[in-house]
Each structure stands twice: as structure tokens, then as C-alpha cells.
Amino acid sequence: KKSILGVDIGGSKIKMVLWDGQKVLKEWKSETATLENLKKGLDFFSGGLDTVGPPSASGRSGLKVGIGLPGILDFKNNKALFCKNLPKFNNVNLKACFPMEVRIDNDAKCFLRAEMFAILGKKPEYALGIIFGTGIGGAISGYRGNSGWAGEFGHMLIDKGKTWEKFYQETKNKPKEQEKINAIGIANLINIFNPEVIILGGAGAKNLNKQLIEKYLLVPKKQMPKFVKAKLKDNSVAVGAAMLWN
């Protein structure tokens, strides 16, 4: 079985991995998320990927590639409809840009897919994934919603019309304040979904205070789920994107 390329287009970077179904064979990273850097990364990896179609006009065969990116996605046309933290990719048809076979998914869904494989080895019945990156992304195990858009946790309203993500971004250099706002957001999710496990990723995941979370729960001892830090670290989304071909 040949390897698949997994691509993570984030708010501040692009991360790519060559994935053989069990482990990462090779990595590439750009510190800025642009179409130009996306093409550079794809060119870097193109020699070792599985082909799924006839050669393109440019001579490169169609390649198996999975792409994870934030926001509301148009899965039929392989593009982002609305990405607040990555506006330059809004309405860009990724499949049309490159002569390859492409599948896309929301980055947080890719994250949860990969981390359940890496950490748990099985799919728990009730799990949530939360990424604390440029913004806040989320995913719900076994549930995608009517259009595949479920899990936009960061857009949950917290206070006076302001979202969790907005508060999170404003308290970037205020760890105590961020702990409190994250506790409110996570407690809301626990009260709504009653998860078995919550997998946390991203740099902001360190600001977690279980005592504060308990304060906002209805029955803390019964409701508190298991919290797990991401095992694949900054490869999670790219690996989960490659797993779209599983």
C-alpha cells in the first residue's frame, strides 16, 4: 500500500505528512498559509504518493491527498465557504487548483479522527475533540450534522454577544482569564453532550482548570469526562486528513 499525503492548512501555517496508514514517514512545514506554499509542499512530496487517475496536462498524475482546513466547508466542490481565521482560502476550489485526487474535511474532525486512532485505538461512543489554535475548533465523534458543519464550538456565545473564540483570542497573554473562559466553554460542552472523553490539541490546551470546569457543571462527579492531550501533536490534523482515504 502506497502512502497518502495529509495536509493541514492552519490559520498560521501549513503542515504536510506522508502517512503509510500506521506512521508518519516524512514531514514538511511552512510558517505561513498561502496557496503558493501549498503548491511548494505538494511538489516536495509528489514523487512518493499513490496515484489514482490519469496523468494531468502538466505531467503529474492525480494524487491521493487529504486536506484539513478550518471553517464551514463545501464538500461537494472541495472549498471553504467561510473561514474566519483563514479568509484567503475562502471559495478557493482546492481540487481545481491542483491536478490530483483530493478529499477535504474540517480540521477539527481530522484532528479527532487521528487522535482516536493514536490514543484510544478504538472509537469511543461519546468523544469530543477541541483544538485551541489561532481560534477554537471542535468535533463530535459520530456526528457531523446536516451539512457536515457540526462542531463549531468556538462560535458559542459566552457573554454579551461575544464568542468563546473571541474571548480566547483576547486573553492570549492573560492565562488566568483564559483558564476561566475555557472552563465556561468546556463546561457548556459537557452539559450539552455528556462526553466520555475530550481530546485536547493546540497550544492553548494547556490552560485547563478542572476545578473551574466543575464549578459550572450540574453534577460534577458524575459528568466530568476523561481529558486527554493530543498524542500526535502538530501532526494530528494532517494525519486525520490522510485518513480520509481509509
PDB file of N, CA and C in Angstrom, residues 161-240:
ATOM      1  N   GLY A 161     -23.004  38.698  23.657  1.00  0.00           N
ATOM      2  CA  GLY A 161     -22.851  38.539  22.222  1.00  0.00           C
ATOM      3  C   GLY A 161     -21.446  38.189  21.765  1.00  0.00           C
ATOM      4  N   LYS A 162     -20.535  37.991  22.681  1.00  0.00           N
ATOM      5  CA  LYS A 162     -19.149  37.671  22.321  1.00  0.00           C
ATOM      6  C   LYS A 162     -18.923  36.162  22.401  1.00  0.00           C
ATOM      7  N   THR A 163     -18.191  35.629  21.424  1.00  0.00           N
ATOM      8  CA  THR A 163     -17.994  34.192  21.338  1.00  0.00           C
ATOM      9  C   THR A 163     -16.838  33.706  22.212  1.00  0.00           C
ATOM     10  N   TRP A 164     -16.837  32.406  22.435  1.00  0.00           N
ATOM     11  CA  TRP A 164     -15.747  31.745  23.155  1.00  0.00           C
ATOM     12  C   TRP A 164     -14.417  32.032  22.450  1.00  0.00           C
ATOM     13  N   GLU A 165     -14.404  31.881  21.121  1.00  0.00           N
ATOM     14  CA  GLU A 165     -13.175  32.101  20.363  1.00  0.00           C
ATOM     15  C   GLU A 165     -12.665  33.526  20.508  1.00  0.00           C
ATOM     16  N   LYS A 166     -13.563  34.506  20.496  1.00  0.00           N
ATOM     17  CA  LYS A 166     -13.161  35.901  20.638  1.00  0.00           C
ATOM     18  C   LYS A 166     -12.532  36.150  22.006  1.00  0.00           C
ATOM     19  N   PHE A 167     -13.172  35.648  23.056  1.00  0.00           N
ATOM     20  CA  PHE A 167     -12.610  35.774  24.406  1.00  0.00           C
ATOM     21  C   PHE A 167     -11.255  35.082  24.494  1.00  0.00           C
ATOM     22  N   TYR A 168     -11.166  33.890  23.904  1.00  0.00           N
ATOM     23  CA  TYR A 168      -9.921  33.118  23.905  1.00  0.00           C
ATOM     24  C   TYR A 168      -8.786  33.907  23.245  1.00  0.00           C
ATOM     25  N   GLN A 169      -9.069  34.526  22.116  1.00  0.00           N
ATOM     26  CA  GLN A 169      -8.055  35.301  21.401  1.00  0.00           C
ATOM     27  C   GLN A 169      -7.659  36.550  22.180  1.00  0.00           C
ATOM     28  N   GLU A 170      -8.614  37.161  22.848  1.00  0.00           N
ATOM     29  CA  GLU A 170      -8.333  38.384  23.609  1.00  0.00           C
ATOM     30  C   GLU A 170      -7.547  38.117  24.894  1.00  0.00           C
ATOM     31  N   THR A 171      -7.593  36.880  25.385  1.00  0.00           N
ATOM     32  CA  THR A 171      -6.893  36.551  26.641  1.00  0.00           C
ATOM     33  C   THR A 171      -5.625  35.730  26.384  1.00  0.00           C
ATOM     34  N   LYS A 172      -5.095  35.836  25.185  1.00  0.00           N
ATOM     35  CA  LYS A 172      -3.907  35.069  24.800  1.00  0.00           C
ATOM     36  C   LYS A 172      -2.757  35.240  25.784  1.00  0.00           C
ATOM     37  N   ASN A 173      -2.565  36.465  26.285  1.00  0.00           N
ATOM     38  CA  ASN A 173      -1.466  36.761  27.216  1.00  0.00           C
ATOM     39  C   ASN A 173      -1.956  36.946  28.648  1.00  0.00           C
ATOM     40  N   LYS A 174      -3.162  36.433  28.929  1.00  0.00           N
ATOM     41  CA  LYS A 174      -3.743  36.526  30.263  1.00  0.00           C
ATOM     42  C   LYS A 174      -4.203  35.126  30.685  1.00  0.00           C
ATOM     43  N   PRO A 175      -3.265  34.270  31.103  1.00  0.00           N
ATOM     44  CA  PRO A 175      -3.574  32.853  31.362  1.00  0.00           C
ATOM     45  C   PRO A 175      -4.698  32.604  32.360  1.00  0.00           C
ATOM     46  N   LYS A 176      -4.786  33.387  33.410  1.00  0.00           N
ATOM     47  CA  LYS A 176      -5.844  33.185  34.407  1.00  0.00           C
ATOM     48  C   LYS A 176      -7.218  33.471  33.818  1.00  0.00           C
ATOM     49  N   GLU A 177      -7.303  34.557  33.038  1.00  0.00           N
ATOM     50  CA  GLU A 177      -8.571  34.888  32.394  1.00  0.00           C
ATOM     51  C   GLU A 177      -8.938  33.838  31.347  1.00  0.00           C
ATOM     52  N   GLN A 178      -7.908  33.338  30.620  1.00  0.00           N
ATOM     53  CA  GLN A 178      -8.170  32.322  29.612  1.00  0.00           C
ATOM     54  C   GLN A 178      -8.624  31.008  30.253  1.00  0.00           C
ATOM     55  N   GLU A 179      -8.042  30.672  31.397  1.00  0.00           N
ATOM     56  CA  GLU A 179      -8.471  29.481  32.129  1.00  0.00           C
ATOM     57  C   GLU A 179      -9.972  29.545  32.426  1.00  0.00           C
ATOM     58  N   LYS A 180     -10.428  30.704  32.864  1.00  0.00           N
ATOM     59  CA  LYS A 180     -11.841  30.853  33.232  1.00  0.00           C
ATOM     60  C   LYS A 180     -12.743  30.740  32.012  1.00  0.00           C
ATOM     61  N   ILE A 181     -12.386  31.416  30.923  1.00  0.00           N
ATOM     62  CA  ILE A 181     -13.239  31.389  29.739  1.00  0.00           C
ATOM     63  C   ILE A 181     -13.253  29.997  29.119  1.00  0.00           C
ATOM     64  N   ASN A 182     -12.104  29.299  29.162  1.00  0.00           N
ATOM     65  CA  ASN A 182     -12.065  27.930  28.646  1.00  0.00           C
ATOM     66  C   ASN A 182     -12.887  26.986  29.523  1.00  0.00           C
ATOM     67  N   ALA A 183     -12.875  27.227  30.820  1.00  0.00           N
ATOM     68  CA  ALA A 183     -13.669  26.407  31.741  1.00  0.00           C
ATOM     69  C   ALA A 183     -15.157  26.557  31.439  1.00  0.00           C
ATOM     70  N   ILE A 184     -15.598  27.773  31.172  1.00  0.00           N
ATOM     71  CA  ILE A 184     -17.010  28.009  30.843  1.00  0.00           C
ATOM     72  C   ILE A 184     -17.379  27.297  29.544  1.00  0.00           C
ATOM     73  N   GLY A 185     -16.527  27.464  28.523  1.00  0.00           N
ATOM     74  CA  GLY A 185     -16.800  26.834  27.239  1.00  0.00           C
ATOM     75  C   GLY A 185     -16.834  25.315  27.331  1.00  0.00           C
ATOM     76  N   ILE A 186     -15.852  24.730  28.007  1.00  0.00           N
ATOM     77  CA  ILE A 186     -15.789  23.275  28.130  1.00  0.00           C
ATOM     78  C   ILE A 186     -16.945  22.746  28.977  1.00  0.00           C
ATOM     79  N   ALA A 187     -17.286  23.458  30.047  1.00  0.00           N
ATOM     80  CA  ALA A 187     -18.417  23.035  30.882  1.00  0.00           C
ATOM     81  C   ALA A 187     -19.717  23.050  30.077  1.00  0.00           C
ATOM     82  N   ASN A 188     -19.883  24.052  29.231  1.00  0.00           N
ATOM     83  CA  ASN A 188     -21.072  24.098  28.370  1.00  0.00           C
ATOM     84  C   ASN A 188     -21.141  22.855  27.484  1.00  0.00           C
ATOM     85  N   LEU A 189     -20.010  22.456  26.927  1.00  0.00           N
ATOM     86  CA  LEU A 189     -19.971  21.277  26.058  1.00  0.00           C
ATOM     87  C   LEU A 189     -20.288  20.001  26.838  1.00  0.00           C
ATOM     88  N   ILE A 190     -19.759  19.916  28.059  1.00  0.00           N
ATOM     89  CA  ILE A 190     -20.022  18.736  28.892  1.00  0.00           C
ATOM     90  C   ILE A 190     -21.503  18.660  29.245  1.00  0.00           C
ATOM     91  N   ASN A 191     -22.089  19.806  29.604  1.00  0.00           N
ATOM     92  CA  ASN A 191     -23.515  19.837  29.946  1.00  0.00           C
ATOM     93  C   ASN A 191     -24.394  19.466  28.752  1.00  0.00           C
ATOM     94  N   ILE A 192     -23.955  19.828  27.550  1.00  0.00           N
ATOM     95  CA  ILE A 192     -24.745  19.550  26.347  1.00  0.00           C
ATOM     96  C   ILE A 192     -24.557  18.117  25.851  1.00  0.00           C
ATOM     97  N   PHE A 193     -23.302  17.653  25.767  1.00  0.00           N
ATOM     98  CA  PHE A 193     -23.003  16.387  25.101  1.00  0.00           C
ATOM     99  C   PHE A 193     -22.746  15.204  26.033  1.00  0.00           C
ATOM    100  N   ASN A 194     -22.407  15.462  27.307  1.00  0.00           N
ATOM    101  CA  ASN A 194     -22.106  14.378  28.246  1.00  0.00           C
ATOM    102  C   ASN A 194     -21.091  13.394  27.659  1.00  0.00           C
ATOM    103  N   PRO A 195     -19.902  13.889  27.274  1.00  0.00           N
ATOM    104  CA  PRO A 195     -18.917  13.023  26.624  1.00  0.00           C
ATOM    105  C   PRO A 195     -18.205  12.080  27.595  1.00  0.00           C
ATOM    106  N   GLU A 196     -17.712  10.987  27.021  1.00  0.00           N
ATOM    107  CA  GLU A 196     -16.891  10.030  27.770  1.00  0.00           C
ATOM    108  C   GLU A 196     -15.458  10.540  27.875  1.00  0.00           C
ATOM    109  N   VAL A 197     -14.957  11.149  26.786  1.00  0.00           N
ATOM    110  CA  VAL A 197     -13.588  11.652  26.737  1.00  0.00           C
ATOM    111  C   VAL A 197     -13.540  12.918  25.897  1.00  0.00           C
ATOM    112  N   ILE A 198     -12.671  13.855  26.283  1.00  0.00           N
ATOM    113  CA  ILE A 198     -12.408  15.061  25.489  1.00  0.00           C
ATOM    114  C   ILE A 198     -10.921  15.072  25.168  1.00  0.00           C
ATOM    115  N   ILE A 199     -10.602  15.114  23.865  1.00  0.00           N
ATOM    116  CA  ILE A 199      -9.212  15.152  23.423  1.00  0.00           C
ATOM    117  C   ILE A 199      -8.860  16.595  23.086  1.00  0.00           C
ATOM    118  N   LEU A 200      -7.782  17.084  23.679  1.00  0.00           N
ATOM    119  CA  LEU A 200      -7.400  18.490  23.564  1.00  0.00           C
ATOM    120  C   LEU A 200      -6.131  18.645  22.737  1.00  0.00           C
ATOM    121  N   GLY A 201      -6.142  19.610  21.805  1.00  0.00           N
ATOM    122  CA  GLY A 201      -4.964  19.873  20.995  1.00  0.00           C
ATOM    123  C   GLY A 201      -4.717  21.356  20.844  1.00  0.00           C
ATOM    124  N   GLY A 202      -3.520  21.705  20.382  1.00  0.00           N
ATOM    125  CA  GLY A 202      -3.176  23.101  20.178  1.00  0.00           C
ATOM    126  C   GLY A 202      -2.478  23.701  21.381  1.00  0.00           C
ATOM    127  N   ALA A 203      -1.800  24.816  21.141  1.00  0.00           N
ATOM    128  CA  ALA A 203      -1.009  25.463  22.195  1.00  0.00           C
ATOM    129  C   ALA A 203      -1.862  25.925  23.361  1.00  0.00           C
ATOM    130  N   GLY A 204      -3.087  26.346  23.102  1.00  0.00           N
ATOM    131  CA  GLY A 204      -3.951  26.873  24.153  1.00  0.00           C
ATOM    132  C   GLY A 204      -4.536  25.817  25.063  1.00  0.00           C
ATOM    133  N   ALA A 205      -4.334  24.546  24.738  1.00  0.00           N
ATOM    134  CA  ALA A 205      -4.909  23.459  25.535  1.00  0.00           C
ATOM    135  C   ALA A 205      -4.305  23.374  26.931  1.00  0.00           C
ATOM    136  N   LYS A 206      -3.176  24.034  27.131  1.00  0.00           N
ATOM    137  CA  LYS A 206      -2.520  23.968  28.441  1.00  0.00           C
ATOM    138  C   LYS A 206      -3.298  24.726  29.512  1.00  0.00           C
ATOM    139  N   ASN A 207      -4.119  25.688  29.102  1.00  0.00           N
ATOM    140  CA  ASN A 207      -4.867  26.478  30.077  1.00  0.00           C
ATOM    141  C   ASN A 207      -6.195  25.797  30.417  1.00  0.00           C
ATOM    142  N   LEU A 208      -6.084  24.686  31.147  1.00  0.00           N
ATOM    143  CA  LEU A 208      -7.251  23.900  31.540  1.00  0.00           C
ATOM    144  C   LEU A 208      -7.272  23.771  33.055  1.00  0.00           C
ATOM    145  N   ASN A 209      -8.374  24.153  33.664  1.00  0.00           N
ATOM    146  CA  ASN A 209      -8.505  24.107  35.115  1.00  0.00           C
ATOM    147  C   ASN A 209      -9.754  23.299  35.455  1.00  0.00           C
ATOM    148  N   LYS A 210      -9.562  22.054  35.890  1.00  0.00           N
ATOM    149  CA  LYS A 210     -10.692  21.162  36.142  1.00  0.00           C
ATOM    150  C   LYS A 210     -11.585  21.653  37.282  1.00  0.00           C
ATOM    151  N   GLN A 211     -10.971  22.288  38.271  1.00  0.00           N
ATOM    152  CA  GLN A 211     -11.774  22.799  39.392  1.00  0.00           C
ATOM    153  C   GLN A 211     -12.738  23.878  38.928  1.00  0.00           C
ATOM    154  N   LEU A 212     -12.267  24.728  38.016  1.00  0.00           N
ATOM    155  CA  LEU A 212     -13.153  25.754  37.460  1.00  0.00           C
ATOM    156  C   LEU A 212     -14.245  25.129  36.604  1.00  0.00           C
ATOM    157  N   ILE A 213     -13.894  24.111  35.835  1.00  0.00           N
ATOM    158  CA  ILE A 213     -14.890  23.435  34.996  1.00  0.00           C
ATOM    159  C   ILE A 213     -15.995  22.839  35.878  1.00  0.00           C
ATOM    160  N   GLU A 214     -15.607  22.192  36.963  1.00  0.00           N
ATOM    161  CA  GLU A 214     -16.576  21.584  37.877  1.00  0.00           C
ATOM    162  C   GLU A 214     -17.575  22.607  38.413  1.00  0.00           C
ATOM    163  N   LYS A 215     -17.109  23.808  38.595  1.00  0.00           N
ATOM    164  CA  LYS A 215     -17.959  24.881  39.132  1.00  0.00           C
ATOM    165  C   LYS A 215     -19.188  25.126  38.266  1.00  0.00           C
ATOM    166  N   TYR A 216     -19.046  24.867  36.962  1.00  0.00           N
ATOM    167  CA  TYR A 216     -20.137  25.163  36.028  1.00  0.00           C
ATOM    168  C   TYR A 216     -20.925  23.927  35.601  1.00  0.00           C
ATOM    169  N   LEU A 217     -20.615  22.770  36.192  1.00  0.00           N
ATOM    170  CA  LEU A 217     -21.338  21.546  35.855  1.00  0.00           C
ATOM    171  C   LEU A 217     -22.513  21.323  36.804  1.00  0.00           C
ATOM    172  N   LEU A 218     -23.487  20.558  36.342  1.00  0.00           N
ATOM    173  CA  LEU A 218     -24.670  20.291  37.148  1.00  0.00           C
ATOM    174  C   LEU A 218     -24.386  19.250  38.226  1.00  0.00           C
ATOM    175  N   VAL A 219     -23.753  18.147  37.834  1.00  0.00           N
ATOM    176  CA  VAL A 219     -23.376  17.082  38.775  1.00  0.00           C
ATOM    177  C   VAL A 219     -21.918  16.730  38.495  1.00  0.00           C
ATOM    178  N   PRO A 220     -20.976  17.512  39.018  1.00  0.00           N
ATOM    179  CA  PRO A 220     -19.557  17.405  38.647  1.00  0.00           C
ATOM    180  C   PRO A 220     -18.962  16.008  38.716  1.00  0.00           C
ATOM    181  N   LYS A 221     -19.198  15.296  39.807  1.00  0.00           N
ATOM    182  CA  LYS A 221     -18.579  13.984  39.976  1.00  0.00           C
ATOM    183  C   LYS A 221     -19.073  12.971  38.956  1.00  0.00           C
ATOM    184  N   LYS A 222     -20.291  13.139  38.496  1.00  0.00           N
ATOM    185  CA  LYS A 222     -20.868  12.213  37.527  1.00  0.00           C
ATOM    186  C   LYS A 222     -20.569  12.634  36.085  1.00  0.00           C
ATOM    187  N   GLN A 223     -20.464  13.938  35.860  1.00  0.00           N
ATOM    188  CA  GLN A 223     -20.337  14.453  34.493  1.00  0.00           C
ATOM    189  C   GLN A 223     -18.915  14.551  33.972  1.00  0.00           C
ATOM    190  N   MET A 224     -17.957  14.746  34.864  1.00  0.00           N
ATOM    191  CA  MET A 224     -16.594  15.040  34.416  1.00  0.00           C
ATOM    192  C   MET A 224     -16.029  13.921  33.544  1.00  0.00           C
ATOM    193  N   PRO A 225     -15.666  14.238  32.295  1.00  0.00           N
ATOM    194  CA  PRO A 225     -15.112  13.215  31.409  1.00  0.00           C
ATOM    195  C   PRO A 225     -13.615  13.065  31.623  1.00  0.00           C
ATOM    196  N   LYS A 226     -13.027  12.138  30.902  1.00  0.00           N
ATOM    197  CA  LYS A 226     -11.579  11.988  30.880  1.00  0.00           C
ATOM    198  C   LYS A 226     -11.013  12.989  29.885  1.00  0.00           C
ATOM    199  N   PHE A 227      -9.969  13.732  30.298  1.00  0.00           N
ATOM    200  CA  PHE A 227      -9.299  14.679  29.401  1.00  0.00           C
ATOM    201  C   PHE A 227      -7.982  14.073  28.934  1.00  0.00           C
ATOM    202  N   VAL A 228      -7.743  14.124  27.636  1.00  0.00           N
ATOM    203  CA  VAL A 228      -6.533  13.543  27.059  1.00  0.00           C
ATOM    204  C   VAL A 228      -5.871  14.574  26.152  1.00  0.00           C
ATOM    205  N   LYS A 229      -4.553  14.745  26.309  1.00  0.00           N
ATOM    206  CA  LYS A 229      -3.804  15.636  25.417  1.00  0.00           C
ATOM    207  C   LYS A 229      -3.463  14.918  24.110  1.00  0.00           C
ATOM    208  N   ALA A 230      -3.420  15.658  23.036  1.00  0.00           N
ATOM    209  CA  ALA A 230      -3.137  15.092  21.719  1.00  0.00           C
ATOM    210  C   ALA A 230      -1.789  14.380  21.706  1.00  0.00           C
ATOM    211  N   LYS A 231      -1.768  13.167  21.195  1.00  0.00           N
ATOM    212  CA  LYS A 231      -0.549  12.366  21.123  1.00  0.00           C
ATOM    213  C   LYS A 231       0.286  12.715  19.893  1.00  0.00           C
ATOM    214  N   LEU A 232      -0.392  13.022  18.793  1.00  0.00           N
ATOM    215  CA  LEU A 232       0.303  13.300  17.532  1.00  0.00           C
ATOM    216  C   LEU A 232       0.764  14.753  17.418  1.00  0.00           C
ATOM    217  N   LYS A 233       0.419  15.551  18.418  1.00  0.00           N
ATOM    218  CA  LYS A 233       0.826  16.962  18.497  1.00  0.00           C
ATOM    219  C   LYS A 233       0.462  17.706  17.212  1.00  0.00           C
ATOM    220  N   ASP A 234       1.426  18.385  16.558  1.00  0.00           N
ATOM    221  CA  ASP A 234       1.039  19.210  15.411  1.00  0.00           C
ATOM    222  C   ASP A 234       0.877  18.408  14.120  1.00  0.00           C
ATOM    223  N   ASN A 235       0.958  17.070  14.218  1.00  0.00           N
ATOM    224  CA  ASN A 235       0.679  16.220  13.057  1.00  0.00           C
ATOM    225  C   ASN A 235      -0.764  15.724  13.023  1.00  0.00           C
ATOM    226  N   SER A 236      -1.525  15.994  14.073  1.00  0.00           N
ATOM    227  CA  SER A 236      -2.859  15.404  14.211  1.00  0.00           C
ATOM    228  C   SER A 236      -3.757  15.674  13.015  1.00  0.00           C
ATOM    229  N   VAL A 237      -3.884  16.931  12.627  1.00  0.00           N
ATOM    230  CA  VAL A 237      -4.815  17.294  11.556  1.00  0.00           C
ATOM    231  C   VAL A 237      -4.370  16.691  10.227  1.00  0.00           C
ATOM    232  N   ALA A 238      -3.076  16.760   9.928  1.00  0.00           N
ATOM    233  CA  ALA A 238      -2.563  16.223   8.661  1.00  0.00           C
ATOM    234  C   ALA A 238      -2.766  14.714   8.581  1.00  0.00           C
ATOM    235  N   VAL A 239      -2.515  14.001   9.682  1.00  0.00           N
ATOM    236  CA  VAL A 239      -2.731  12.551   9.703  1.00  0.00           C
ATOM    237  C   VAL A 239      -4.211  12.231   9.525  1.00  0.00           C
ATOM    238  N   GLY A 240      -5.070  12.976  10.224  1.00  0.00           N
ATOM    239  CA  GLY A 240      -6.502  12.761  10.087  1.00  0.00           C
ATOM    240  C   GLY A 240      -7.009  13.053   8.687  1.00  0.00           C
TER     241      GLY A 240
END
